[in-house]
């Protein structure tokens, strides 16, 4: 799939008006650049950034206790 391949390459994937997806990594911190390597990466995830229509919808949501 093109979207999955693009995410694997580190490219942001736009999903029309819905928003975009990008990958993110978490790792252990290091003080020096020479200490950084792939072994300190703890995990990865996909982050969704909503587009304007979804942000507007979220801003106008009302909540009530069921």
Short mmCIF file of C-alpha atoms in Angstrom, two decimals:
data_model
loop_
_atom_site.label_atom_id
_atom_site.label_comp_id
_atom_site.label_asym_id
_atom_site.label_seq_id
_atom_site.Cartn_x
_atom_site.Cartn_y
_atom_site.Cartn_z
CA UNK A 1 0.00 0.00 0.00
CA UNK A 2 1.34 3.44 -0.93
CA UNK A 3 0.35 5.06 2.39
CA UNK A 4 2.10 2.38 4.46
CA UNK A 5 5.23 2.58 2.30
CA UNK A 6 5.27 6.37 2.63
CA UNK A 7 4.95 6.18 6.42
CA UNK A 8 7.76 3.59 6.53
CA UNK A 9 9.93 6.04 4.57
CA UNK A 10 9.21 8.78 7.13
CA UNK A 11 6.94 10.78 4.83
CA UNK A 12 3.80 12.50 6.11
CA UNK A 13 0.68 11.04 4.48
CA UNK A 14 -2.17 13.44 3.74
CA UNK A 15 -5.70 12.03 3.95
CA UNK A 16 -7.58 14.72 2.08
CA UNK A 17 -9.61 17.02 4.34
CA UNK A 18 -9.45 14.54 7.22
CA UNK A 19 -5.86 15.41 8.12
CA UNK A 20 -2.51 13.66 7.98
CA UNK A 21 -0.53 10.78 9.46
CA UNK A 22 3.13 10.69 10.43
CA UNK A 23 5.39 8.32 12.31
CA UNK A 24 7.03 9.07 15.64
CA UNK A 25 9.78 7.34 17.62
CA UNK A 26 10.51 7.23 21.33
CA UNK A 27 13.97 6.51 22.63
CA UNK A 28 16.26 6.68 25.62
CA UNK A 29 18.03 10.03 25.93
CA UNK A 30 21.75 10.36 25.30
CA UNK A 31 24.12 13.23 26.08
CA UNK A 32 26.42 12.80 23.08
CA UNK A 33 25.61 12.25 19.40
CA UNK A 34 28.12 9.39 19.18
CA UNK A 35 26.09 7.48 21.81
CA UNK A 36 22.98 7.48 19.61
CA UNK A 37 22.18 4.25 17.75
CA UNK A 38 19.14 2.17 16.79
CA UNK A 39 19.42 0.13 20.00
CA UNK A 40 18.08 3.00 22.13
CA UNK A 41 14.78 3.22 20.24
CA UNK A 42 11.96 2.03 22.52
CA UNK A 43 9.13 2.06 20.02
CA UNK A 44 7.31 3.78 17.22
CA UNK A 45 3.77 4.93 16.58
CA UNK A 46 1.60 6.66 14.01
CA UNK A 47 0.32 10.14 14.92
CA UNK A 48 -2.87 11.54 13.40
CA UNK A 49 -3.15 15.31 12.92
CA UNK A 50 -6.76 16.28 12.24
CA UNK A 51 -7.60 18.65 9.42
CA UNK A 52 -9.61 21.86 9.84
CA UNK A 53 -13.05 20.23 9.60
CA UNK A 54 -12.30 17.70 12.33
CA UNK A 55 -10.64 20.35 14.54
CA UNK A 56 -13.77 22.51 14.19
CA UNK A 57 -16.01 19.56 15.03
CA UNK A 58 -13.91 18.73 18.13
CA UNK A 59 -13.96 22.35 19.30
CA UNK A 60 -17.76 22.43 19.11
CA UNK A 61 -18.44 19.11 20.85
CA UNK A 62 -20.63 19.15 23.93
CA UNK A 63 -20.32 16.53 26.64
CA UNK A 64 -22.86 15.19 29.06
CA UNK A 65 -22.90 12.49 31.67
CA UNK A 66 -24.90 9.41 30.63
#
